[in-house]
């Protein structure tokens, strides 16, 4: 991947080199999983890369997808299996089964985040990922809306575990 | 010749030429060419089921649509390129207005661009062929509107005496602290989330509620300030908006027969109204009243008529039969309509080098008008502006910047995480009830509880990086230069704190101020309150 020169930052350059150094699919998948856990979504464990995290993730996804296609010879495998070789349909079914048991919007929110971090392409073919995410998020929207306006804000703060602060 | 024409007419009368099939018949016939919906479900998550039998009010075919729009284009571009060019209309505009149009046309272009996506995702989501047809026509309209709003900047760039800023506002808006508010309301609001919520944002609130004060009021103010260009384009845009408002109404009609929908609809309406209001109410008011030399009707009065009475009263009243009520946040919005634009403009003055336009402090005449229509304005805002002027607000040698004055006087500027707009808790007269909190290692600021609630309910939706986070540690003149905020000499700023032709600020004048962008959520001594 050539370096792009229209916008440069040291962080991007550093990650560009790290991503280019990924030489095997296993290594790439592990790196992408770790990056998503640490730097993406509202439950990220680090805020350090927030400005560049989406860009870095997209470049990692490109590299992992490239390694995947180089290693996988069969179209059927690319279209029907997850990147680690499991049947994509069966994996989706496990998430949908868990969805059916959930009636709490916070728990549903967590399941949607978990699914996205674990299965967003190239981890899973888009033809399985997108319809399943649509089902999961539709349920999340339905669970949230009825009490969206009526839940006291203090209760919401408690549910999200936030700390109120002020300038001393 | 006259005789032969009469003969032709008489011959045709006796033997009429076959007429074409009526356009309504063509429309009906086209609906037979439809999709197999059982296997064509929308790709977007939604809470709603849109009725497969929803009708479309306008029933336009592509041929009729194209004919109608081409006439509008001919009138608009013909007027601009012929009549108005020969009249030198671009140079008969009050300078303040020519400046504010640098922002208005460009920000609205973002809205039109977002509306292309918004109406396209509705096309994907609708199941009724007629409803799809209505949304499809809107997609094409929005493409047209993107071109039109961009053309306003282009035309001003060619004909207005100070083109700097009209020429590259797309570039300059990267550093404008007000622009993220546009992205939130027009970008995210129009095209993300539940498709029905997008429809409510775009069509039911953005278009049915705010295009009247935005696009219609603005033409009146434009004309009063010598601008014949904006009315020519914006009124042409507004003729399409009626069809879009009807699309919004049909979205509601397509879901209300499902009892499940009523569990969700009021929430989406309240959130959409607050999302659009948070940017549009203060921005339009500031544009009209502070971007003009010649004043028309106070913004609070226009807002009350178009938003409070016409939309919240009459328009939503039509939906009352379905159980829809006016948004609960309407009271706070009404307070914002009186003071929100004054609060926003104070921050725009304080941060003027980043706006890309020439701003000018209110004149004595302006101040009298503000005090007459907003009693208490002078004691709150007028005195600050007088002090700033005395301290050298306009003078490039003064080293004065409003933002620094605010920080030195204990008036911190924060960015509301949900609306993405800056606010100053200690100087705001609008419905500001700030809260600050820490979550997962990051600090957040909110200007009021409606937005805080939206973030608490949907934290994954509000991942935006605000101005201070994005540019923390950058020196101000370097930031302006890197965003292309200088004129052709490479040093004079496009933005200026006055509309005079002399005494222009340069990068060196900004450099002397020695301001490195701070992040107030990091540098202040934040401590838990409970």
XYZ file of C-alpha atoms in Angstrom, chain B residues 84-347:
264
model
C -28.666 40.160 -12.833
C -25.191 40.089 -14.381
C -25.998 43.116 -16.571
C -27.397 44.944 -13.563
C -24.180 44.197 -11.632
C -26.363 42.767 -8.870
C -23.395 41.156 -7.145
C -21.990 44.545 -6.218
C -25.166 46.135 -4.910
C -25.275 44.014 -1.790
C -24.735 45.316 1.741
C -21.270 43.981 2.675
C -22.456 42.321 5.889
C -24.960 40.324 3.863
C -22.449 39.398 1.156
C -20.287 38.006 3.949
C -22.905 35.980 5.774
C -23.937 34.367 2.480
C -20.463 32.802 2.394
C -21.628 30.658 5.300
C -25.339 30.362 4.551
C -24.994 29.027 0.999
C -22.171 26.691 1.928
C -23.778 25.305 5.078
C -27.036 24.767 3.214
C -25.115 22.900 0.520
C -24.153 20.399 3.221
C -27.825 20.034 4.088
C -28.804 19.399 0.498
C -26.009 16.870 0.175
C -27.185 15.040 3.290
C -30.729 15.167 1.956
C -29.685 13.222 -1.161
C -28.660 10.346 1.084
C -31.622 10.766 3.406
C -34.224 10.551 0.664
C -32.310 7.687 -0.980
C -32.365 5.625 2.208
C -36.095 6.304 2.424
C -36.465 5.059 -1.147
C -34.699 1.888 -0.042
C -36.882 1.519 3.035
C -40.341 2.176 1.563
C -42.327 -0.803 0.290
C -44.995 1.061 -1.684
C -44.154 1.774 -5.348
C -45.860 5.174 -5.155
C -44.044 6.118 -1.990
C -40.761 5.057 -3.565
C -41.576 7.272 -6.536
C -42.020 10.289 -4.258
C -38.715 9.706 -2.510
C -36.944 9.126 -5.815
C -38.102 12.509 -7.131
C -36.737 14.039 -3.948
C -33.326 12.444 -4.495
C -33.147 14.191 -7.867
C -34.369 17.457 -6.324
C -31.639 17.338 -3.723
C -28.965 16.834 -6.358
C -30.358 19.952 -8.025
C -30.259 21.858 -4.734
C -26.632 20.941 -4.071
C -25.779 22.474 -7.439
C -27.900 25.543 -6.739
C -26.467 26.344 -3.320
C -22.936 25.783 -4.594
C -23.800 28.067 -7.502
C -24.711 30.872 -5.081
C -21.158 30.798 -3.700
C -19.785 30.485 -7.240
C -21.854 33.442 -8.481
C -20.881 35.618 -5.521
C -17.273 34.537 -6.073
C -17.457 35.917 -9.596
C -19.558 39.029 -9.058
C -19.307 40.157 -5.405
C -16.500 42.591 -4.656
C -14.912 40.424 -1.930
C -14.916 36.869 -3.289
C -12.480 35.488 -0.664
C -14.382 32.845 1.260
C -17.090 32.383 -1.364
C -14.369 30.739 -3.405
C -13.241 28.092 -0.922
C -15.680 27.786 1.983
C -15.691 24.006 1.619
C -12.031 24.106 2.621
C -12.397 26.768 5.315
C -15.264 25.054 7.081
C -12.788 22.407 8.259
C -11.691 24.814 11.005
C -14.969 26.679 11.564
C -16.186 25.840 15.097
C -19.794 26.328 13.938
C -19.585 23.825 11.082
C -19.714 20.628 13.194
C -23.227 21.751 14.177
C -24.164 21.594 10.503
C -22.732 18.106 10.198
C -24.723 16.946 13.218
C -28.122 18.322 12.173
C -27.898 18.142 8.365
C -25.472 15.268 8.022
C -26.041 12.797 10.798
C -29.638 13.913 11.406
C -30.766 13.549 7.802
C -29.147 10.258 6.908
C -28.367 8.150 9.970
C -30.448 6.158 12.417
C -33.893 4.750 11.756
C -35.084 5.697 8.229
C -38.361 7.027 9.630
C -36.408 9.121 12.110
C -34.360 10.424 9.165
C -37.601 11.292 7.386
C -38.824 13.187 10.449
C -35.511 15.042 10.694
C -35.341 15.873 7.015
C -38.921 16.196 5.824
C -41.157 16.692 8.830
C -38.873 19.062 10.756
C -36.057 20.277 8.486
C -38.303 20.948 5.501
C -41.846 21.351 6.836
C -40.751 23.379 9.865
C -37.491 25.170 9.114
C -37.359 25.771 5.370
C -40.080 28.385 5.752
C -38.010 30.563 8.075
C -34.713 29.532 6.459
C -35.436 29.743 2.771
C -38.419 32.094 2.684
C -37.449 34.577 5.423
C -33.909 34.707 4.180
C -35.037 35.851 0.735
C -36.901 38.760 2.321
C -33.831 39.798 4.314
C -31.623 39.285 1.252
C -33.764 41.550 -0.909
C -33.810 44.211 1.824
C -30.016 44.129 1.793
C -29.702 44.470 -1.973
C -29.212 40.789 -2.743
C -31.348 39.683 -5.709
C -29.259 36.556 -6.261
C -30.276 34.616 -3.176
C -34.050 35.063 -3.674
C -33.707 33.964 -7.303
C -32.098 30.686 -6.259
C -33.668 30.003 -2.878
C -37.253 30.529 -4.007
C -36.617 28.115 -6.857
C -35.422 25.612 -4.249
C -38.455 26.249 -2.065
C -40.839 25.251 -4.875
C -39.448 21.716 -4.548
C -39.713 21.723 -0.763
C -43.507 21.468 -0.878
C -43.171 18.039 -2.470
C -40.669 17.035 0.205
C -42.978 18.155 3.010
C -45.654 15.961 1.427
C -43.177 13.067 1.430
C -42.694 13.580 5.168
C -46.430 13.537 5.731
C -46.729 10.350 3.674
C -43.973 8.722 5.738
C -46.146 9.239 8.803
C -49.274 8.096 6.985
C -47.449 4.909 5.927
C -46.764 3.846 9.533
C -49.582 5.187 11.700
C -51.994 2.353 11.064
C -49.574 0.029 12.824
C -50.317 0.295 16.583
C -46.677 -0.605 17.321
C -45.519 2.600 15.600
C -47.116 4.772 18.241
C -44.703 3.386 20.829
C -41.814 4.990 18.965
C -43.057 7.937 16.931
C -43.256 10.611 19.627
C -39.674 9.880 20.717
C -38.372 10.237 17.181
C -40.317 13.455 16.662
C -39.012 15.029 19.882
C -35.419 14.054 19.125
C -35.600 15.193 15.506
C -37.051 18.559 16.479
C -34.353 19.157 19.084
C -31.605 18.034 16.683
C -32.700 20.439 13.943
C -33.601 23.283 16.280
C -30.247 23.233 18.065
C -28.442 24.340 14.930
C -31.074 26.031 12.808
C -32.690 28.320 15.375
C -29.518 30.109 16.494
C -27.802 29.980 13.118
C -30.622 31.450 11.027
C -31.293 34.130 13.625
C -27.622 35.118 13.739
C -27.369 35.133 9.938
C -30.418 37.352 9.488
C -29.923 39.854 12.263
C -26.114 40.101 12.451
C -25.468 39.546 8.734
C -27.623 42.475 7.658
C -27.427 46.231 7.503
C -31.126 46.681 6.850
C -33.313 44.819 9.342
C -36.672 43.240 8.597
C -38.660 41.299 11.177
C -37.061 40.150 14.461
C -36.083 36.501 14.251
C -37.954 35.647 17.453
C -41.165 36.861 15.801
C -40.561 34.939 12.558
C -39.697 31.828 14.571
C -42.844 32.152 16.636
C -45.005 32.405 13.529
C -43.376 29.664 11.402
C -42.127 27.188 13.990
C -44.386 27.625 17.007
C -47.720 28.521 15.404
C -47.569 27.190 11.847
C -45.593 23.986 12.393
C -46.067 22.979 16.039
C -49.638 24.229 16.060
C -51.182 23.715 12.634
C -48.946 21.179 10.891
C -48.553 18.875 13.881
C -52.194 19.540 14.708
C -53.072 17.567 11.575
C -51.213 14.620 13.068
C -52.983 14.923 16.434
C -55.612 12.485 15.164
C -52.842 9.871 15.208
C -51.855 10.704 18.785
C -48.888 12.930 17.913
C -48.200 15.794 20.309
C -45.946 18.820 20.029
C -42.411 18.071 21.258
C -41.947 18.402 25.006
C -38.803 20.458 24.378
C -40.776 23.179 22.540
C -40.705 25.496 25.571
C -36.915 25.459 25.768
C -36.746 25.943 22.012
C -38.936 29.030 22.344
C -36.496 30.527 24.843
C -33.632 29.723 22.478
C -35.471 31.485 19.658
C -35.212 34.739 21.603
C -31.634 34.471 22.853
C -29.887 31.528 21.133
C -28.722 33.477 18.091
C -27.274 36.256 20.256
C -25.343 33.646 22.266
C -24.039 31.975 19.103
C -23.004 35.260 17.502
C -21.071 36.264 20.609
C -18.975 33.126 20.105
